[in-house]
Amino acid sequence: MAFWDKWFRRGDDEGEDVPIELDVDARRRQLHELEQSLDALVRGLREHPRLSANPGWQARTAEYDRLAGQAMMLRQRVPTREELLDLAFEVRPVFNAEVPEGLDDLVPLQDAVLQRTQALVDVLPGER
């Protein structure tokens, strides 16, 4: 029976999860960088007539614009770790596989957004 207790439940020997105390200044800088990257991606998406005329791409562009606004709002107050993770997990790549012809210039913008998103997920050295 003890085996099943260990397997399915947290044992008494395990401590409680300790909340991570954020480096708020560093996180605000990261949020600002993410916001700027998302804004640049939105501008890049809107500059392509083929994308701006497509309702699916319009929705994707609006999604990135909304996420930039969310990053801005979090930056203006003290964010929580959960809010940073929620924001990071909402950001998705522009291209899942192959980049459509003529859209290669969006790849560096996408990469910048994904890099800055990953930075929000990573625990900073002073946050442990």
Short mmCIF file of N, CA and C in Angstrom, two decimals:
data_model
loop_
_atom_site.label_atom_id
_atom_site.label_comp_id
_atom_site.label_asym_id
_atom_site.label_seq_id
_atom_site.Cartn_x
_atom_site.Cartn_y
_atom_site.Cartn_z
N MET A 1 0.82 -1.19 0.00
CA MET A 1 0.00 0.00 0.00
C MET A 1 0.86 1.26 0.00
N ALA A 2 2.00 1.24 0.68
CA ALA A 2 2.88 2.41 0.73
C ALA A 2 3.38 2.75 -0.67
N PHE A 3 3.58 1.73 -1.49
CA PHE A 3 4.01 1.97 -2.86
C PHE A 3 3.01 2.85 -3.60
N TRP A 4 1.74 2.54 -3.46
CA TRP A 4 0.71 3.30 -4.16
C TRP A 4 0.60 4.72 -3.60
N ASP A 5 0.79 4.86 -2.30
CA ASP A 5 0.78 6.20 -1.71
C ASP A 5 1.90 7.05 -2.30
N LYS A 6 3.07 6.47 -2.43
CA LYS A 6 4.19 7.21 -3.00
C LYS A 6 3.95 7.51 -4.47
N TRP A 7 3.34 6.57 -5.15
CA TRP A 7 3.15 6.72 -6.59
C TRP A 7 2.08 7.77 -6.92
N PHE A 8 0.99 7.77 -6.19
CA PHE A 8 -0.14 8.63 -6.54
C PHE A 8 -0.29 9.88 -5.68
N ARG A 9 0.40 9.96 -4.58
CA ARG A 9 0.26 11.12 -3.71
C ARG A 9 1.63 11.64 -3.33
N ARG A 10 1.64 12.87 -2.93
CA ARG A 10 2.87 13.47 -2.42
C ARG A 10 3.11 12.92 -1.02
N GLY A 11 4.30 12.45 -0.78
CA GLY A 11 4.63 11.90 0.53
C GLY A 11 4.93 12.99 1.53
N ASP A 12 4.97 12.60 2.79
CA ASP A 12 5.25 13.56 3.85
C ASP A 12 6.67 14.10 3.78
N ASP A 13 7.58 13.34 3.16
CA ASP A 13 8.98 13.77 3.12
C ASP A 13 9.23 14.84 2.07
N GLU A 14 8.27 15.08 1.21
CA GLU A 14 8.43 16.12 0.21
C GLU A 14 7.94 17.45 0.76
N GLY A 15 8.71 18.49 0.55
CA GLY A 15 8.31 19.81 1.03
C GLY A 15 7.31 20.45 0.11
N GLU A 16 6.75 21.52 0.57
CA GLU A 16 5.81 22.27 -0.25
C GLU A 16 6.57 23.06 -1.29
N ASP A 17 5.89 23.35 -2.39
CA ASP A 17 6.50 24.18 -3.42
C ASP A 17 6.71 25.58 -2.87
N VAL A 18 7.92 26.08 -3.05
CA VAL A 18 8.24 27.41 -2.58
C VAL A 18 8.02 28.39 -3.73
N PRO A 19 7.23 29.42 -3.52
CA PRO A 19 7.00 30.37 -4.60
C PRO A 19 8.30 31.07 -5.00
N ILE A 20 8.42 31.35 -6.26
CA ILE A 20 9.59 32.04 -6.79
C ILE A 20 9.37 33.54 -6.62
N GLU A 21 10.33 34.19 -6.01
CA GLU A 21 10.27 35.63 -5.85
C GLU A 21 10.89 36.26 -7.10
N LEU A 22 10.09 36.97 -7.86
CA LEU A 22 10.53 37.51 -9.15
C LEU A 22 11.47 38.70 -8.99
N ASP A 23 12.38 38.80 -9.93
CA ASP A 23 13.20 40.00 -10.10
C ASP A 23 12.35 40.93 -10.97
N VAL A 24 11.56 41.77 -10.34
CA VAL A 24 10.55 42.56 -11.03
C VAL A 24 11.17 43.48 -12.09
N ASP A 25 12.28 44.12 -11.79
CA ASP A 25 12.91 45.00 -12.77
C ASP A 25 13.35 44.24 -14.01
N ALA A 26 13.96 43.08 -13.82
CA ALA A 26 14.39 42.27 -14.96
C ALA A 26 13.18 41.77 -15.75
N ARG A 27 12.14 41.37 -15.05
CA ARG A 27 10.93 40.88 -15.73
C ARG A 27 10.24 42.00 -16.50
N ARG A 28 10.25 43.20 -15.98
CA ARG A 28 9.66 44.33 -16.71
C ARG A 28 10.46 44.61 -17.99
N ARG A 29 11.79 44.51 -17.91
CA ARG A 29 12.60 44.68 -19.12
C ARG A 29 12.27 43.60 -20.14
N GLN A 30 12.14 42.37 -19.66
CA GLN A 30 11.80 41.27 -20.56
C GLN A 30 10.43 41.47 -21.20
N LEU A 31 9.47 41.92 -20.41
CA LEU A 31 8.13 42.17 -20.95
C LEU A 31 8.17 43.29 -22.00
N HIS A 32 8.97 44.31 -21.75
CA HIS A 32 9.10 45.40 -22.71
C HIS A 32 9.73 44.90 -24.01
N GLU A 33 10.75 44.07 -23.90
CA GLU A 33 11.39 43.51 -25.09
C GLU A 33 10.42 42.61 -25.86
N LEU A 34 9.63 41.82 -25.15
CA LEU A 34 8.63 40.97 -25.80
C LEU A 34 7.58 41.83 -26.49
N GLU A 35 7.14 42.85 -25.81
CA GLU A 35 6.14 43.77 -26.39
C GLU A 35 6.67 44.39 -27.69
N GLN A 36 7.91 44.85 -27.67
CA GLN A 36 8.50 45.45 -28.87
C GLN A 36 8.64 44.42 -29.99
N SER A 37 9.02 43.20 -29.65
CA SER A 37 9.16 42.15 -30.66
C SER A 37 7.81 41.78 -31.26
N LEU A 38 6.79 41.70 -30.41
CA LEU A 38 5.45 41.41 -30.92
C LEU A 38 4.94 42.55 -31.81
N ASP A 39 5.21 43.79 -31.41
CA ASP A 39 4.82 44.93 -32.25
C ASP A 39 5.51 44.88 -33.61
N ALA A 40 6.79 44.53 -33.63
CA ALA A 40 7.52 44.43 -34.89
C ALA A 40 6.95 43.31 -35.75
N LEU A 41 6.58 42.20 -35.13
CA LEU A 41 5.98 41.09 -35.87
C LEU A 41 4.63 41.51 -36.45
N VAL A 42 3.84 42.21 -35.67
CA VAL A 42 2.53 42.69 -36.15
C VAL A 42 2.73 43.61 -37.36
N ARG A 43 3.69 44.54 -37.26
CA ARG A 43 3.96 45.42 -38.41
C ARG A 43 4.39 44.62 -39.63
N GLY A 44 5.24 43.63 -39.41
CA GLY A 44 5.69 42.78 -40.51
C GLY A 44 4.55 42.03 -41.15
N LEU A 45 3.64 41.50 -40.36
CA LEU A 45 2.49 40.77 -40.89
C LEU A 45 1.57 41.70 -41.66
N ARG A 46 1.39 42.91 -41.17
CA ARG A 46 0.49 43.86 -41.83
C ARG A 46 1.07 44.42 -43.13
N GLU A 47 2.39 44.36 -43.28
CA GLU A 47 3.02 44.87 -44.49
C GLU A 47 2.86 43.95 -45.69
N HIS A 48 2.51 42.70 -45.46
CA HIS A 48 2.32 41.75 -46.56
C HIS A 48 0.86 41.81 -47.03
N PRO A 49 0.62 42.33 -48.24
CA PRO A 49 -0.77 42.42 -48.72
C PRO A 49 -1.47 41.06 -48.77
N ARG A 50 -0.71 40.01 -49.09
CA ARG A 50 -1.29 38.67 -49.17
C ARG A 50 -1.81 38.23 -47.80
N LEU A 51 -1.12 38.60 -46.75
CA LEU A 51 -1.54 38.20 -45.40
C LEU A 51 -2.62 39.12 -44.85
N SER A 52 -2.48 40.41 -45.11
CA SER A 52 -3.44 41.36 -44.53
C SER A 52 -4.83 41.22 -45.14
N ALA A 53 -4.93 40.61 -46.33
CA ALA A 53 -6.24 40.41 -46.96
C ALA A 53 -6.89 39.09 -46.55
N ASN A 54 -6.14 38.23 -45.88
CA ASN A 54 -6.63 36.90 -45.50
C ASN A 54 -7.21 36.96 -44.09
N PRO A 55 -8.49 36.57 -43.90
CA PRO A 55 -9.11 36.63 -42.56
C PRO A 55 -8.37 35.81 -41.51
N GLY A 56 -7.81 34.68 -41.88
CA GLY A 56 -7.07 33.86 -40.93
C GLY A 56 -5.83 34.57 -40.43
N TRP A 57 -5.11 35.20 -41.35
CA TRP A 57 -3.91 35.95 -40.97
C TRP A 57 -4.27 37.22 -40.22
N GLN A 58 -5.42 37.81 -40.56
CA GLN A 58 -5.88 38.98 -39.81
C GLN A 58 -6.12 38.62 -38.35
N ALA A 59 -6.71 37.44 -38.12
CA ALA A 59 -6.96 36.98 -36.75
C ALA A 59 -5.64 36.71 -36.03
N ARG A 60 -4.69 36.10 -36.73
CA ARG A 60 -3.39 35.82 -36.12
C ARG A 60 -2.66 37.11 -35.78
N THR A 61 -2.74 38.09 -36.68
CA THR A 61 -2.12 39.39 -36.43
C THR A 61 -2.76 40.06 -35.22
N ALA A 62 -4.08 39.99 -35.14
CA ALA A 62 -4.79 40.57 -33.99
C ALA A 62 -4.40 39.86 -32.70
N GLU A 63 -4.15 38.56 -32.77
CA GLU A 63 -3.72 37.80 -31.59
C GLU A 63 -2.37 38.30 -31.09
N TYR A 64 -1.42 38.50 -32.01
CA TYR A 64 -0.10 39.01 -31.60
C TYR A 64 -0.22 40.43 -31.06
N ASP A 65 -1.10 41.22 -31.65
CA ASP A 65 -1.32 42.59 -31.17
C ASP A 65 -1.89 42.57 -29.75
N ARG A 66 -2.81 41.67 -29.49
CA ARG A 66 -3.40 41.52 -28.16
C ARG A 66 -2.35 41.10 -27.14
N LEU A 67 -1.48 40.17 -27.54
CA LEU A 67 -0.42 39.70 -26.64
C LEU A 67 0.57 40.82 -26.32
N ALA A 68 0.85 41.68 -27.30
CA ALA A 68 1.72 42.84 -27.04
C ALA A 68 1.07 43.75 -26.00
N GLY A 69 -0.23 43.94 -26.12
CA GLY A 69 -0.95 44.75 -25.14
C GLY A 69 -0.95 44.12 -23.76
N GLN A 70 -1.06 42.81 -23.72
CA GLN A 70 -1.03 42.10 -22.45
C GLN A 70 0.35 42.24 -21.80
N ALA A 71 1.41 42.14 -22.60
CA ALA A 71 2.77 42.32 -22.07
C ALA A 71 2.92 43.74 -21.51
N MET A 72 2.37 44.71 -22.21
CA MET A 72 2.45 46.09 -21.74
C MET A 72 1.72 46.26 -20.40
N MET A 73 0.55 45.66 -20.28
CA MET A 73 -0.22 45.78 -19.04
C MET A 73 0.50 45.11 -17.87
N LEU A 74 1.10 43.95 -18.11
CA LEU A 74 1.85 43.27 -17.05
C LEU A 74 3.06 44.08 -16.63
N ARG A 75 3.68 44.73 -17.59
CA ARG A 75 4.88 45.52 -17.33
C ARG A 75 4.57 46.73 -16.44
N GLN A 76 3.37 47.23 -16.51
CA GLN A 76 3.00 48.44 -15.78
C GLN A 76 2.65 48.18 -14.31
N ARG A 77 2.65 46.92 -13.92
CA ARG A 77 2.39 46.59 -12.52
C ARG A 77 3.35 45.49 -12.11
N VAL A 78 3.17 44.93 -10.96
CA VAL A 78 4.03 43.84 -10.51
C VAL A 78 3.40 42.52 -10.97
N PRO A 79 4.02 41.87 -11.97
CA PRO A 79 3.45 40.62 -12.47
C PRO A 79 3.76 39.46 -11.54
N THR A 80 2.96 38.43 -11.64
CA THR A 80 3.23 37.20 -10.90
C THR A 80 3.88 36.19 -11.84
N ARG A 81 4.49 35.19 -11.29
CA ARG A 81 5.10 34.12 -12.09
C ARG A 81 4.04 33.45 -12.96
N GLU A 82 2.88 33.23 -12.42
CA GLU A 82 1.80 32.58 -13.15
C GLU A 82 1.37 33.42 -14.35
N GLU A 83 1.30 34.73 -14.17
CA GLU A 83 0.91 35.62 -15.28
C GLU A 83 1.96 35.60 -16.39
N LEU A 84 3.23 35.56 -16.01
CA LEU A 84 4.29 35.48 -17.01
C LEU A 84 4.18 34.18 -17.79
N LEU A 85 3.95 33.08 -17.09
CA LEU A 85 3.82 31.79 -17.76
C LEU A 85 2.58 31.74 -18.64
N ASP A 86 1.47 32.29 -18.15
CA ASP A 86 0.25 32.32 -18.97
C ASP A 86 0.49 33.08 -20.27
N LEU A 87 1.15 34.22 -20.18
CA LEU A 87 1.45 35.00 -21.37
C LEU A 87 2.36 34.21 -22.31
N ALA A 88 3.40 33.63 -21.76
CA ALA A 88 4.36 32.89 -22.58
C ALA A 88 3.70 31.72 -23.31
N PHE A 89 2.81 31.03 -22.65
CA PHE A 89 2.18 29.87 -23.26
C PHE A 89 1.11 30.24 -24.29
N GLU A 90 0.70 31.49 -24.32
CA GLU A 90 -0.24 31.94 -25.34
C GLU A 90 0.46 32.28 -26.66
N VAL A 91 1.74 32.59 -26.59
CA VAL A 91 2.49 32.95 -27.79
C VAL A 91 2.80 31.69 -28.58
N ARG A 92 2.43 31.69 -29.84
CA ARG A 92 2.73 30.54 -30.68
C ARG A 92 3.49 31.00 -31.92
N PRO A 93 4.22 30.10 -32.53
CA PRO A 93 5.00 30.47 -33.71
C PRO A 93 4.09 30.89 -34.86
N VAL A 94 4.63 31.75 -35.71
CA VAL A 94 3.89 32.15 -36.90
C VAL A 94 3.79 30.98 -37.86
N PHE A 95 4.91 30.30 -38.04
CA PHE A 95 4.99 29.18 -38.98
C PHE A 95 5.29 27.90 -38.21
N ASN A 96 4.49 26.88 -38.44
CA ASN A 96 4.69 25.61 -37.75
C ASN A 96 5.70 24.72 -38.47
N ALA A 97 5.78 24.83 -39.76
CA ALA A 97 6.69 23.96 -40.52
C ALA A 97 7.42 24.81 -41.56
N GLU A 98 7.05 24.61 -42.79
CA GLU A 98 7.69 25.36 -43.87
C GLU A 98 7.18 26.80 -43.91
N VAL A 99 8.09 27.69 -44.26
CA VAL A 99 7.74 29.09 -44.41
C VAL A 99 7.21 29.27 -45.83
N PRO A 100 5.99 29.80 -45.98
CA PRO A 100 5.46 30.03 -47.33
C PRO A 100 6.37 30.97 -48.13
N GLU A 101 6.35 30.76 -49.41
CA GLU A 101 7.18 31.57 -50.31
C GLU A 101 6.86 33.05 -50.14
N GLY A 102 7.92 33.84 -50.08
CA GLY A 102 7.77 35.29 -49.97
C GLY A 102 7.63 35.81 -48.54
N LEU A 103 7.65 34.92 -47.56
CA LEU A 103 7.47 35.35 -46.18
C LEU A 103 8.73 35.11 -45.32
N ASP A 104 9.85 34.89 -45.98
CA ASP A 104 11.10 34.62 -45.27
C ASP A 104 11.51 35.76 -44.34
N ASP A 105 11.12 36.99 -44.68
CA ASP A 105 11.51 38.13 -43.86
C ASP A 105 10.81 38.13 -42.49
N LEU A 106 9.79 37.31 -42.33
CA LEU A 106 9.09 37.23 -41.04
C LEU A 106 9.77 36.27 -40.06
N VAL A 107 10.64 35.40 -40.57
CA VAL A 107 11.29 34.41 -39.71
C VAL A 107 12.12 35.05 -38.60
N PRO A 108 12.97 36.07 -38.89
CA PRO A 108 13.72 36.69 -37.79
C PRO A 108 12.81 37.36 -36.76
N LEU A 109 11.69 37.91 -37.21
CA LEU A 109 10.73 38.53 -36.28
C LEU A 109 10.10 37.46 -35.39
N GLN A 110 9.74 36.33 -36.00
CA GLN A 110 9.18 35.21 -35.24
C GLN A 110 10.21 34.69 -34.24
N ASP A 111 11.45 34.53 -34.68
CA ASP A 111 12.50 34.01 -33.80
C ASP A 111 12.74 34.93 -32.61
N ALA A 112 12.70 36.23 -32.83
CA ALA A 112 12.89 37.19 -31.74
C ALA A 112 11.76 37.07 -30.71
N VAL A 113 10.54 36.92 -31.20
CA VAL A 113 9.38 36.76 -30.29
C VAL A 113 9.53 35.48 -29.49
N LEU A 114 9.88 34.38 -30.15
CA LEU A 114 10.00 33.11 -29.45
C LEU A 114 11.15 33.11 -28.44
N GLN A 115 12.23 33.77 -28.78
CA GLN A 115 13.37 33.87 -27.86
C GLN A 115 12.98 34.67 -26.62
N ARG A 116 12.30 35.76 -26.81
CA ARG A 116 11.90 36.59 -25.67
C ARG A 116 10.80 35.92 -24.84
N THR A 117 9.98 35.13 -25.51
CA THR A 117 8.96 34.36 -24.79
C THR A 117 9.60 33.32 -23.90
N GLN A 118 10.60 32.63 -24.43
CA GLN A 118 11.30 31.62 -23.63
C GLN A 118 11.98 32.25 -22.42
N ALA A 119 12.48 33.47 -22.58
CA ALA A 119 13.13 34.16 -21.47
C ALA A 119 12.16 34.38 -20.31
N LEU A 120 10.88 34.57 -20.61
CA LEU A 120 9.89 34.73 -19.53
C LEU A 120 9.68 33.43 -18.76
N VAL A 121 9.83 32.31 -19.43
CA VAL A 121 9.62 31.01 -18.80
C VAL A 121 10.80 30.65 -17.91
N ASP A 122 11.99 30.96 -18.36
CA ASP A 122 13.20 30.61 -17.62
C ASP A 122 13.27 31.34 -16.29
N VAL A 123 13.67 30.63 -15.26
CA VAL A 123 13.87 31.25 -13.95
C VAL A 123 15.22 31.96 -13.97
N LEU A 124 15.22 33.22 -13.57
CA LEU A 124 16.45 33.99 -13.53
C LEU A 124 17.32 33.56 -12.35
N PRO A 125 18.63 33.72 -12.46
CA PRO A 125 19.54 33.28 -11.38
C PRO A 125 19.19 33.83 -9.99
N GLY A 126 18.75 35.06 -9.89
CA GLY A 126 18.44 35.65 -8.60
C GLY A 126 17.05 35.33 -8.08
N GLU A 127 16.30 34.51 -8.80
CA GLU A 127 14.91 34.25 -8.42
C GLU A 127 14.72 32.96 -7.62
N ARG A 128 15.72 32.23 -7.36
CA ARG A 128 15.55 30.96 -6.64
C ARG A 128 15.46 31.17 -5.16
#
